Short mmCIF file of C-alpha atoms and ligand atoms in Angstrom, two decimals:
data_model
loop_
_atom_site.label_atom_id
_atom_site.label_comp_id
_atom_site.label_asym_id
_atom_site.label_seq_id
_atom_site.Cartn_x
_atom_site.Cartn_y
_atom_site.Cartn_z
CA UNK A 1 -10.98 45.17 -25.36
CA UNK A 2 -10.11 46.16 -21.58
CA UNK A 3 -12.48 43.99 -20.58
CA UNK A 4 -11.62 40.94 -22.76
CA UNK A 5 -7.52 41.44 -21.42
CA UNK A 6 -8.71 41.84 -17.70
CA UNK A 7 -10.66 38.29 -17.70
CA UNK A 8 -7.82 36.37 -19.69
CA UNK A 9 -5.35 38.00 -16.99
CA UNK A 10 -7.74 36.67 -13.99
CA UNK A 11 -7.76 33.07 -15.53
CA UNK A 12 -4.11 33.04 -15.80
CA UNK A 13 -4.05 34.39 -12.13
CA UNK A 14 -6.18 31.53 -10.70
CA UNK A 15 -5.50 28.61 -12.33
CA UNK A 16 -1.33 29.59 -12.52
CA UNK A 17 -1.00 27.27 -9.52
CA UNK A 18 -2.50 24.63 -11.54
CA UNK A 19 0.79 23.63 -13.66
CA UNK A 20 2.26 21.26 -11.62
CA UNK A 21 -0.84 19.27 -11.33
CA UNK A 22 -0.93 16.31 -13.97
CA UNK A 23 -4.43 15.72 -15.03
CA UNK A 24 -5.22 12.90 -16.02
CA UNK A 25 -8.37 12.74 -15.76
CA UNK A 26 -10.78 15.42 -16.83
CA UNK A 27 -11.30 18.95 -14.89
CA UNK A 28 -14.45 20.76 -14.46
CA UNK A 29 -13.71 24.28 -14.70
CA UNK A 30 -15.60 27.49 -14.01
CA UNK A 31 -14.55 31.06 -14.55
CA UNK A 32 -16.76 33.61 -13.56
CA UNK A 33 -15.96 37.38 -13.42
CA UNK A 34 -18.55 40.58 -12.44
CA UNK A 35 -18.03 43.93 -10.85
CA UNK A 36 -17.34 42.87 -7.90
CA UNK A 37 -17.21 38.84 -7.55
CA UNK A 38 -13.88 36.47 -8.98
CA UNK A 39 -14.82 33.51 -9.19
CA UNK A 40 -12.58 30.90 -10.12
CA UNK A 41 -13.08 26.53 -9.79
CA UNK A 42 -11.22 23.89 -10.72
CA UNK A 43 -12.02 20.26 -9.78
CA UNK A 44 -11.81 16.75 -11.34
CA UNK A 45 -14.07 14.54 -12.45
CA UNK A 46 -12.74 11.11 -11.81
CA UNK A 47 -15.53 9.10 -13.20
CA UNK A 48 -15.74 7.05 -9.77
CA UNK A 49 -19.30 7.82 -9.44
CA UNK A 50 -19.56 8.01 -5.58
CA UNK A 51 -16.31 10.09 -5.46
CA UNK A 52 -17.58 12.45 -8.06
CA UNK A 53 -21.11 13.15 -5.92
CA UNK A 54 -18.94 13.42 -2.51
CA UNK A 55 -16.99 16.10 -4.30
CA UNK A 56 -19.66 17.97 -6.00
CA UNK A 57 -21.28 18.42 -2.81
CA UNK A 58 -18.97 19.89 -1.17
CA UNK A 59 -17.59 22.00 -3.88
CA UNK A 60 -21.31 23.59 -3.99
CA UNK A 61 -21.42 23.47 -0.20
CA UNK A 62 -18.23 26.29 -0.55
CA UNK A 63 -19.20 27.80 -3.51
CA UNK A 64 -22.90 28.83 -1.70
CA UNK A 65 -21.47 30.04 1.48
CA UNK A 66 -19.46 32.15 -0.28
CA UNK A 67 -22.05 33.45 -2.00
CA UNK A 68 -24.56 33.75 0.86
CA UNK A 69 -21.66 35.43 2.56
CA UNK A 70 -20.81 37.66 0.43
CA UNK A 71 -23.64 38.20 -2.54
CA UNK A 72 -25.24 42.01 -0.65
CA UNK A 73 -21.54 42.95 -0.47
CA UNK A 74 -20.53 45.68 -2.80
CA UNK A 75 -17.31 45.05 -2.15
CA UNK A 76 -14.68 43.01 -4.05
CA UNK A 77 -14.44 39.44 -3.07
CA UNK A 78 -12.76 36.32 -4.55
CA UNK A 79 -13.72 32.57 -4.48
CA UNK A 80 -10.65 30.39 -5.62
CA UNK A 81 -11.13 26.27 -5.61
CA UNK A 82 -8.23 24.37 -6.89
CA UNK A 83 -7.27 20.77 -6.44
CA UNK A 84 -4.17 18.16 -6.42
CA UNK A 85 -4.65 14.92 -7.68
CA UNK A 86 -1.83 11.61 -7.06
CA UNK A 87 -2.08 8.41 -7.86
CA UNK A 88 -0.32 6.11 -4.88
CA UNK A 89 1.30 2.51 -5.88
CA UNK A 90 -1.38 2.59 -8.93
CA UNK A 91 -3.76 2.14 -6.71
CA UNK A 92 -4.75 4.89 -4.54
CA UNK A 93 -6.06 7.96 -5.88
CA UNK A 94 -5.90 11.18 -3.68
CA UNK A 95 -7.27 14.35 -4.58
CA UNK A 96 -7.36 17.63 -2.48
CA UNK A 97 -9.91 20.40 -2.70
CA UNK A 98 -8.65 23.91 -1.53
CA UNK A 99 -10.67 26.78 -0.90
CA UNK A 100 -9.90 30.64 -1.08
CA UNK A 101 -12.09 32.99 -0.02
CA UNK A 102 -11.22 37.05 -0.01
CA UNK A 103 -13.08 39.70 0.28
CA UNK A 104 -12.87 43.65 1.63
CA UNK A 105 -15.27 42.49 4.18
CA UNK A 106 -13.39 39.54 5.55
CA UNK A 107 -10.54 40.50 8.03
CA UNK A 108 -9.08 38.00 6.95
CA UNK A 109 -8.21 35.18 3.89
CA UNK A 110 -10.48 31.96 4.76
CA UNK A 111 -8.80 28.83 3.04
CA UNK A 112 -10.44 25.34 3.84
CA UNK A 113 -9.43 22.13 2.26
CA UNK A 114 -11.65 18.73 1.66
CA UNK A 115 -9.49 15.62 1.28
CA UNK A 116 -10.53 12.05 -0.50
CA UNK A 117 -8.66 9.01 -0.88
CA UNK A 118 -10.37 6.38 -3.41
CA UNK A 119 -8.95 2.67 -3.72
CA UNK A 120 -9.48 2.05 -7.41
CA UNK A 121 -9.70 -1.76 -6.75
CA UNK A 122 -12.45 -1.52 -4.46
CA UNK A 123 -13.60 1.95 -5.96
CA UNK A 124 -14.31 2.69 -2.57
CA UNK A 125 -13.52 6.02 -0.59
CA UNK A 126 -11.57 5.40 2.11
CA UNK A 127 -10.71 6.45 5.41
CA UNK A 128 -7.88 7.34 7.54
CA UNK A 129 -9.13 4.13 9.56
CA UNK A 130 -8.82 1.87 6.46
CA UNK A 131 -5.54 2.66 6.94
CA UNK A 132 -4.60 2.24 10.46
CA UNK A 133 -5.97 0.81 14.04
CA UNK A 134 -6.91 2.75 16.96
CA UNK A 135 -4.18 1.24 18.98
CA UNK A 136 -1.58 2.60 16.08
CA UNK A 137 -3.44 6.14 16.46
CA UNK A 138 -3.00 6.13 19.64
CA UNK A 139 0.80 5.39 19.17
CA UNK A 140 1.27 8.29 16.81
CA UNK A 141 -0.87 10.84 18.70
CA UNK A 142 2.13 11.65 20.81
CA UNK A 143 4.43 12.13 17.18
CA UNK A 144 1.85 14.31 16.09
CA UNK A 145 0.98 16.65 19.18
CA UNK A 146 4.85 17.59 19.08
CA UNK A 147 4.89 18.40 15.58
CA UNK A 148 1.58 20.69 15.97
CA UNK A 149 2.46 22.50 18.43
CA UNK A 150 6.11 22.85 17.18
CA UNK A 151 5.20 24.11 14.25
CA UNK A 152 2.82 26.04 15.16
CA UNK A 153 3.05 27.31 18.33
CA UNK A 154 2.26 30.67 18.46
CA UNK A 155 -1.06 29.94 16.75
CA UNK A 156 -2.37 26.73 18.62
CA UNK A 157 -6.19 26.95 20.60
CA UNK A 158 -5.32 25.19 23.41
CA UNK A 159 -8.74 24.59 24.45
CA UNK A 160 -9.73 23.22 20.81
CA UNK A 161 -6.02 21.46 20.60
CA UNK A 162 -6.72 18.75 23.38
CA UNK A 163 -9.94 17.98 22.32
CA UNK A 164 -8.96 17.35 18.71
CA UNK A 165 -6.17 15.25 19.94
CA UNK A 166 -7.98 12.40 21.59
CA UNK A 167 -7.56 9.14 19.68
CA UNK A 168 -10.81 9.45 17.86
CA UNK A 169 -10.79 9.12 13.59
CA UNK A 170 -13.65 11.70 13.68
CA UNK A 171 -11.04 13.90 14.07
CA UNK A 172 -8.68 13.38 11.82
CA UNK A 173 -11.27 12.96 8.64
CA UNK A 174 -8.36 15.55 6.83
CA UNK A 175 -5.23 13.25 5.24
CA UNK A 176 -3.66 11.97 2.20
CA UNK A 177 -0.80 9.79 1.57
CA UNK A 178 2.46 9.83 -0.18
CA UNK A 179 5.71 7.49 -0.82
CA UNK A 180 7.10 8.42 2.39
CA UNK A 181 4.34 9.75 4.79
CA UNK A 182 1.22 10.54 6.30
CA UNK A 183 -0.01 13.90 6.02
CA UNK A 184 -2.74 14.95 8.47
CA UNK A 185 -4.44 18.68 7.24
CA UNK A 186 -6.29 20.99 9.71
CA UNK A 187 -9.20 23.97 8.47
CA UNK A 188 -7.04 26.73 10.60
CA UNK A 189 -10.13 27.80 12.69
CA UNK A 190 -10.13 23.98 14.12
CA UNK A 191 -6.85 24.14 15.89
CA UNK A 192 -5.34 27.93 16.00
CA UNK A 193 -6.33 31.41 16.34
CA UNK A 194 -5.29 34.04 13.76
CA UNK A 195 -3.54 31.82 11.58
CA UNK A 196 -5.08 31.71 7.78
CA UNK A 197 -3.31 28.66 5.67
CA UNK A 198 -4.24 24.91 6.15
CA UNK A 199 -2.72 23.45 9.04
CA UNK A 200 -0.55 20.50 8.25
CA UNK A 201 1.75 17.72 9.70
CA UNK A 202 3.80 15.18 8.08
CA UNK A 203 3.65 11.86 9.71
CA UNK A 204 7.09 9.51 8.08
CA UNK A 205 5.30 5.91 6.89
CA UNK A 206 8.11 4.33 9.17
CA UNK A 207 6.82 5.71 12.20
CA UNK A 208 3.13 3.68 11.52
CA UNK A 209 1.95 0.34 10.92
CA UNK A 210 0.05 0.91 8.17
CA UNK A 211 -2.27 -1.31 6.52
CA UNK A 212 -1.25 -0.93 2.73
CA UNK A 213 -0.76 -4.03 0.26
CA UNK A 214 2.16 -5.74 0.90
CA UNK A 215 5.04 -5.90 -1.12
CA UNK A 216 5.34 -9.08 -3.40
CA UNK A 217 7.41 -8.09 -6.14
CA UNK A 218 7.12 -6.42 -9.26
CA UNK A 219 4.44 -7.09 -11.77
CA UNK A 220 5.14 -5.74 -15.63
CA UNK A 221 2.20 -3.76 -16.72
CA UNK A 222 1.26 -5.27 -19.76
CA UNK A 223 0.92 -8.87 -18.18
CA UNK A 224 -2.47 -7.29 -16.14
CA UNK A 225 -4.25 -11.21 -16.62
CA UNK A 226 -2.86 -12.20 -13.23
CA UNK A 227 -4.34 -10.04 -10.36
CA UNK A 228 -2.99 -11.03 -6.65
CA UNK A 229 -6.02 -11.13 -4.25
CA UNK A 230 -6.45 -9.16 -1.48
CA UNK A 231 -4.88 -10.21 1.99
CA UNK A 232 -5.24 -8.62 4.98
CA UNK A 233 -2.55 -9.35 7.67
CA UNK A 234 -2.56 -8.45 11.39
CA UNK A 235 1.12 -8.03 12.59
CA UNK A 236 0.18 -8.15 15.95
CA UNK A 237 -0.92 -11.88 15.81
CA UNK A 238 1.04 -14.91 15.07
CA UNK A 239 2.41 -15.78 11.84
CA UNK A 240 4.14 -18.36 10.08
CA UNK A 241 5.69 -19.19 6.43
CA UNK A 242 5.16 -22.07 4.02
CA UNK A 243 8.07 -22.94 1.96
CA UNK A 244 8.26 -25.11 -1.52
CA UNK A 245 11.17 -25.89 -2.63
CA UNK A 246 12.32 -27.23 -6.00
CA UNK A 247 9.32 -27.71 -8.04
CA UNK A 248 6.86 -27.14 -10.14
CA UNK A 249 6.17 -31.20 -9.98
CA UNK A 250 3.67 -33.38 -10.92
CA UNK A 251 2.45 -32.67 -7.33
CA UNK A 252 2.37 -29.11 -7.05
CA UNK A 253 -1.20 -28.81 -8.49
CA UNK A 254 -2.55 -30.77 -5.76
CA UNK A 255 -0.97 -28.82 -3.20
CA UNK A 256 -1.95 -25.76 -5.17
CA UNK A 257 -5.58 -26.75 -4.64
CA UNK A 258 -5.20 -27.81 -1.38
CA UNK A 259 -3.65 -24.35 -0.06
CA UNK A 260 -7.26 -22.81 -1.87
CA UNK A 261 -9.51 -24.76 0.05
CA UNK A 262 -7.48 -24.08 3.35
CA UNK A 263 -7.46 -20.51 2.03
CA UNK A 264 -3.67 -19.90 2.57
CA UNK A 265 -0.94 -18.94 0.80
CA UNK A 266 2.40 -19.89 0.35
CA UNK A 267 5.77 -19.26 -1.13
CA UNK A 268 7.30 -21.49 -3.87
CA UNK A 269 10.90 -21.47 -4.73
CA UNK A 270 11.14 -22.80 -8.25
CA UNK A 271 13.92 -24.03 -9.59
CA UNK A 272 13.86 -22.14 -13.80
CA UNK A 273 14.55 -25.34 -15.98
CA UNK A 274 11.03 -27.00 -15.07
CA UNK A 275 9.15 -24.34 -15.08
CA UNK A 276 8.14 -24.37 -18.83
CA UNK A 277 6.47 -28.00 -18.57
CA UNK A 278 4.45 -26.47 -15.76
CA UNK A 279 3.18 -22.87 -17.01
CA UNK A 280 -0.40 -23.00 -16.15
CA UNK A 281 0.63 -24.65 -12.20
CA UNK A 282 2.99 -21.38 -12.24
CA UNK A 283 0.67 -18.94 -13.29
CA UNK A 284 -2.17 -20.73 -11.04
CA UNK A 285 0.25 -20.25 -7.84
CA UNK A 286 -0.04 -16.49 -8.21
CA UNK A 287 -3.56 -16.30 -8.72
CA UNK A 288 -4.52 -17.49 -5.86
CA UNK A 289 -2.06 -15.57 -3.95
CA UNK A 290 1.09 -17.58 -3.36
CA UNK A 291 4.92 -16.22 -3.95
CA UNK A 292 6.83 -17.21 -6.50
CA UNK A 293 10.83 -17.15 -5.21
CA UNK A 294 13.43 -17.98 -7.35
CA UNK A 295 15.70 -21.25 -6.41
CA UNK A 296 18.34 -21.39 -9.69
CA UNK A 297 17.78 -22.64 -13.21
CA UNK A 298 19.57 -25.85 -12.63
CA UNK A 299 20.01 -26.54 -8.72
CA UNK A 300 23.81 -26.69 -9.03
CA UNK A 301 25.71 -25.69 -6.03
CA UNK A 302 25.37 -21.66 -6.38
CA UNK A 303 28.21 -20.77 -3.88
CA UNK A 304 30.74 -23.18 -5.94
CA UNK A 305 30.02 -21.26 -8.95
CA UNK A 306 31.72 -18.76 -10.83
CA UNK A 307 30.84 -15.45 -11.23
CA UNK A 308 29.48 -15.22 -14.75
CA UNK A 309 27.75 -19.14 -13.87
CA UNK A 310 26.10 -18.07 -10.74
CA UNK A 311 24.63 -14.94 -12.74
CA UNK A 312 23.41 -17.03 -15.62
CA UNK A 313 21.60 -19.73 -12.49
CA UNK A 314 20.03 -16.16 -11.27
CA UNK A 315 18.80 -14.37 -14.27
CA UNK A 316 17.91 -17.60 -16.35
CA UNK A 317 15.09 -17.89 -13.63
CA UNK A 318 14.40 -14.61 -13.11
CA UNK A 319 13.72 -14.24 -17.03
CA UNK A 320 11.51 -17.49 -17.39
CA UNK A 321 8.96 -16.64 -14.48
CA UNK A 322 8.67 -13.04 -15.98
CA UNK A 323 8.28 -13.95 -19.45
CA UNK A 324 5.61 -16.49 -18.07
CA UNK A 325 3.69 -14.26 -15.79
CA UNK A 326 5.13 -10.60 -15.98
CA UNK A 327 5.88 -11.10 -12.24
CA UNK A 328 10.06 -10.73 -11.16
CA UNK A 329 10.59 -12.06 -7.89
CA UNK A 330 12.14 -10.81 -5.51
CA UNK A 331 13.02 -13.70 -3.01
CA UNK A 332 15.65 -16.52 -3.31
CA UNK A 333 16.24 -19.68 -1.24
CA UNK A 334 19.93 -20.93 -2.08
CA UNK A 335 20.51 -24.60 -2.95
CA UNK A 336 21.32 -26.79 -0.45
CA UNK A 337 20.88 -23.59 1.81
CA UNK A 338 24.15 -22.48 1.37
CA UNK A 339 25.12 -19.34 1.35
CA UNK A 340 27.94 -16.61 1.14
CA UNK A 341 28.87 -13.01 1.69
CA UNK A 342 29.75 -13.08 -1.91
CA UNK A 343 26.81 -15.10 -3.02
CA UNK A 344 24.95 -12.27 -1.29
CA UNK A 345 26.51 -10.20 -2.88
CA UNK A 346 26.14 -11.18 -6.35
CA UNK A 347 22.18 -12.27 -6.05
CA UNK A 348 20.36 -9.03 -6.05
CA UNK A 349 17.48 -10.71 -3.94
CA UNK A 350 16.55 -11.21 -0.90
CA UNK A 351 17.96 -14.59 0.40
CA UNK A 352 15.22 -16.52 2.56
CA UNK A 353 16.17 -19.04 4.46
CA UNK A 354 13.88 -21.43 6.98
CA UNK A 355 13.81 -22.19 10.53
CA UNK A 356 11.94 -25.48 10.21
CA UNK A 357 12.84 -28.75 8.60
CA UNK A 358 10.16 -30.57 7.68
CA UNK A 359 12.78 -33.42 6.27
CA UNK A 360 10.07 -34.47 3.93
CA UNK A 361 12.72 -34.76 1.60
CA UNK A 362 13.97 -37.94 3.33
CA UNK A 363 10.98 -39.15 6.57
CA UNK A 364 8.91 -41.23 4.01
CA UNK A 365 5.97 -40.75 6.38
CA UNK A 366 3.03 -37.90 6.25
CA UNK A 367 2.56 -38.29 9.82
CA UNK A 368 5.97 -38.37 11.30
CA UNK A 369 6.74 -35.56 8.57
CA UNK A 370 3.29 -33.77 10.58
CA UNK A 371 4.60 -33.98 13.89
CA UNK A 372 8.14 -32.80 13.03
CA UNK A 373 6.83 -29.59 11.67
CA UNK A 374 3.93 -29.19 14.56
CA UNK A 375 6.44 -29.44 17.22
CA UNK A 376 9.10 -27.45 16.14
CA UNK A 377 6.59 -24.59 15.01
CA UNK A 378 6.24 -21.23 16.83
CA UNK A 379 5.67 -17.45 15.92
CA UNK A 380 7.35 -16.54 12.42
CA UNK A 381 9.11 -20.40 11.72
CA UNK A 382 9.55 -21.05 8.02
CA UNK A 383 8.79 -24.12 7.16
CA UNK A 384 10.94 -25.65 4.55
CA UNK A 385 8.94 -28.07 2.64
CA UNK A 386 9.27 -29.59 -0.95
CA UNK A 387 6.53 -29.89 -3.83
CA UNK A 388 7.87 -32.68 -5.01
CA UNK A 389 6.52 -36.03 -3.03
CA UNK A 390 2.86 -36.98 -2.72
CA UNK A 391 3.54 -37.64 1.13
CA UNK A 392 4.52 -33.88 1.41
CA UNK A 393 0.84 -33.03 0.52
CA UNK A 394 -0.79 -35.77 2.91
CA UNK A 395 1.40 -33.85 5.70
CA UNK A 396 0.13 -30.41 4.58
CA UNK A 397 -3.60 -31.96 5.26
CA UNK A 398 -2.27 -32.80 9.08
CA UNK A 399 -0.10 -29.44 9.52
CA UNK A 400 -2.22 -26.67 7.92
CA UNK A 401 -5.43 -27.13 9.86
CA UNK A 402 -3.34 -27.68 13.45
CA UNK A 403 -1.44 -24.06 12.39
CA UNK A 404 -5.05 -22.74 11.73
CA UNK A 405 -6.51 -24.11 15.22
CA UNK A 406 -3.37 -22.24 16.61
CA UNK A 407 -4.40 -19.41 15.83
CA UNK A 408 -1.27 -18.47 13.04
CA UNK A 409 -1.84 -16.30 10.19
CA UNK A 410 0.33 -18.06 6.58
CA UNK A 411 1.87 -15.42 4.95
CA UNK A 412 4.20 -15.45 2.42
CA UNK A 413 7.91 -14.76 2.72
CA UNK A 414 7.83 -11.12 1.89
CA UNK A 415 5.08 -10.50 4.09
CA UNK A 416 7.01 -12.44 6.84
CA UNK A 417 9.82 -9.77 6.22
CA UNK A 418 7.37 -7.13 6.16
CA UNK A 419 5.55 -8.24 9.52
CA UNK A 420 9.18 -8.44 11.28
CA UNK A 421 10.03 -4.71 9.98
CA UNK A 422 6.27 -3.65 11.43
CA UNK A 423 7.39 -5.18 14.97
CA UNK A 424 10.61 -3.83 14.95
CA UNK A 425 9.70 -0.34 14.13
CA UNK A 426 7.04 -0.07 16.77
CA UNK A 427 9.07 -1.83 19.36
CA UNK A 428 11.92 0.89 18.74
CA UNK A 429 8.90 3.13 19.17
CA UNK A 430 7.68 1.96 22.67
ZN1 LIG B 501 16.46 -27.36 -3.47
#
């Protein structure tokens, strides 16, 4: 019976730090108790099969030092393996392994820690540089030299601490994400001398360009038919925004087509009331990557609208492209660009306006409607165009592959927001 009570008490002992952990997905557990070994492992099985190997390995790899270390012992020793698991924007899965090793022998507790990050899309393990360049490392290694040796700097190996911080990934194999930051872990015998618990620094997300998927709005999750493809986006090269305005239209198909052949996207700001007689040309403009902005239900003049009138232009939209697609934008171009503090105000979206004029609204040429965009064009220009005229989409033939030759990334106009906030932040960093 003393027996029985003593093992129940252990279990509760080492997996008590386990509570705040939700599992979702299922736990391998051992709990193994003798005269003198407590042995206690937790770890999740996350049926990504190449994840699941890479952390079976090393959760033998502990488990058999510890017992090479301390199996001739006849003195008490402990083994403790516990884990964290996060899911980040439904997409990235992070798990940390911690190890615990005491024992009479040991001066000391040893704790180690294995990280893995897993992109569920790709179901592919990923590393810190999926995440972010060498030129961006080097940026932070500054942020994060302060932080160690602030933190810990009583503790810091000198010798060991310079060599660790060159710019080199190998080195920082340890991290997982959150909302807000980048967290960096060190085993304690890597960077400090009679210090037992993981090392750890916080990096904030705004201090880094990181390479994460961009914001474009917010998709519902039962509507999981339309899946935006992949883009990657390099803010340190030119870029430059596509604009539609007031369609769907017989013509917007075309275009549509055109823009996947060219492979680039777009943004189109619809206006609500046609969008029903065009459902699959909506739902086709987010497959293959495009925006969908909102541009009123009815075109009227928004800023000569009342309250209640202006709200109904808004939502009405808002409601029919979500309904449609389960995606809510989260951009707006105001009719007849005009715009307002309290039209601001009121329109709980991002107003996006453009720096180019294509004028293919009037110029009844392709050509002259060409050269008016090509010369006026230069890094992050937003071409206003309009889906709506055939010689719109024999101009788009002419300006796309010029832009292309010219070495300018489209993106769409929340990743043109996103790329200014990226240049911003690391110029106030330089
Ligand atoms: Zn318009």
């Amino acid at each position: 019976m003393k027996k029985l009570t003593l093992l129940v008490l252990s279990i509760i002992l080492f997996i008590g730090c386990e509570d705040k952990v939700v599992v979702r997905e299922k736990v391998k557990t051992m709990i193994r108790q003798n005269e003198y070994q407590k042995v206690a492992i937790n770890y999740p099985i996350t049926n990504y099969k190449e994840l699941d190997e890479q952390i079976k390995k090393d959760v033998d790899h502990d488990y058999q030092k510890f017992q090479k270390d301390t199996k001739s012992l006849s003195t008490p020793s402990e083994f403790n393996l516990s884990y964290t698991y996060n899911i980040l924007h439904e997409r990235y899965m992070m798990i940390t392994l911690s190890t615990m090793i005491q024992s009479d022998a040991l001066e000391h507790t040893n704790n180690s820690i294995h990280t893995y990050v897993l992109d569920q899309k790709k179901e592919k393990i990923l590393t810190l540089e999926d995440f972010i360049s060498k030129e961006e490392l080097k940026k932070i290694m500054p942020l994060m030299k302060e932080a160690l040796l602030s933190k810990y700097k009583d503790c810091i190996e000198m010798e060991n601490f310079s060599e660790m911080m060159a710019p080199n990934f190998d080195h920082f194999s340890l991290f997982t994400l959150t909302e807000d930051y980048l967290i960096l872990y060190y085993n304690p015998e890597q960077l400090t001398i009679g210090y037992e618990d993981i090392v750890s620094i916080e990096i904030p997300l705004d201090k880094i360009g990181l390479r994460i998927d961009f914001e474009r709005g917010v998709f519902e999750e039962e509507h999981e038919t339309i899946s935006i493809p992949e883009k990657v986006i390099d803010p340190n090269k030119k870029v430059i925004a596509l604009t539609f305005d007031d369609g769907p239209s017989y013509y917007t198909d075309q275009i549509l087509k055109l823009l996947q052949k060219e492979e680039v996207t777009a943004t189109f700001f619809l206006i609500g009331n046609k969008i029903n007689r065009y459902q699959e040309t909506v739902q086709t403009m987010l497959k293959n990557g495009n925006e969908i902005g909102n541009h009123s239900f009815s075109h009227k003049w928004l800023t000569k609208l009342d309250d209640d009138d202006l709200q109904e232009e808004i939502i009405l939209t808002q409601d029919t492209i979500k309904n449609l697609t389960g995606f809510t934008p989260r951009v707006f171009r105001p009719t007849y660009g005009a715009v307002n503090d309290d039209l601001k105000h009121q329109v709980n979206l991002t107003p996006i306006m453009w720096t180019v004029d294509s004028s293919d609204w009037k110029i009844k040429n392709a050509n002259t409607i060409a050269n008016r965009v090509l010369e006026s064009c230069q890094d992050t220009s937003i071409i206003l165009m309009h889906d709506t005229h055939k010689r719109s989409y024999e101009a788009l033939k002419i300006i796309i592959p010029s832009l292309k030759e010219q070495g300018y990334q489209f993106v769409t106009a929340s990743e043109l927001e996103t790329v200014k906030k990226i240049r911003a932040r690391a110029k106030l960093d330089a």
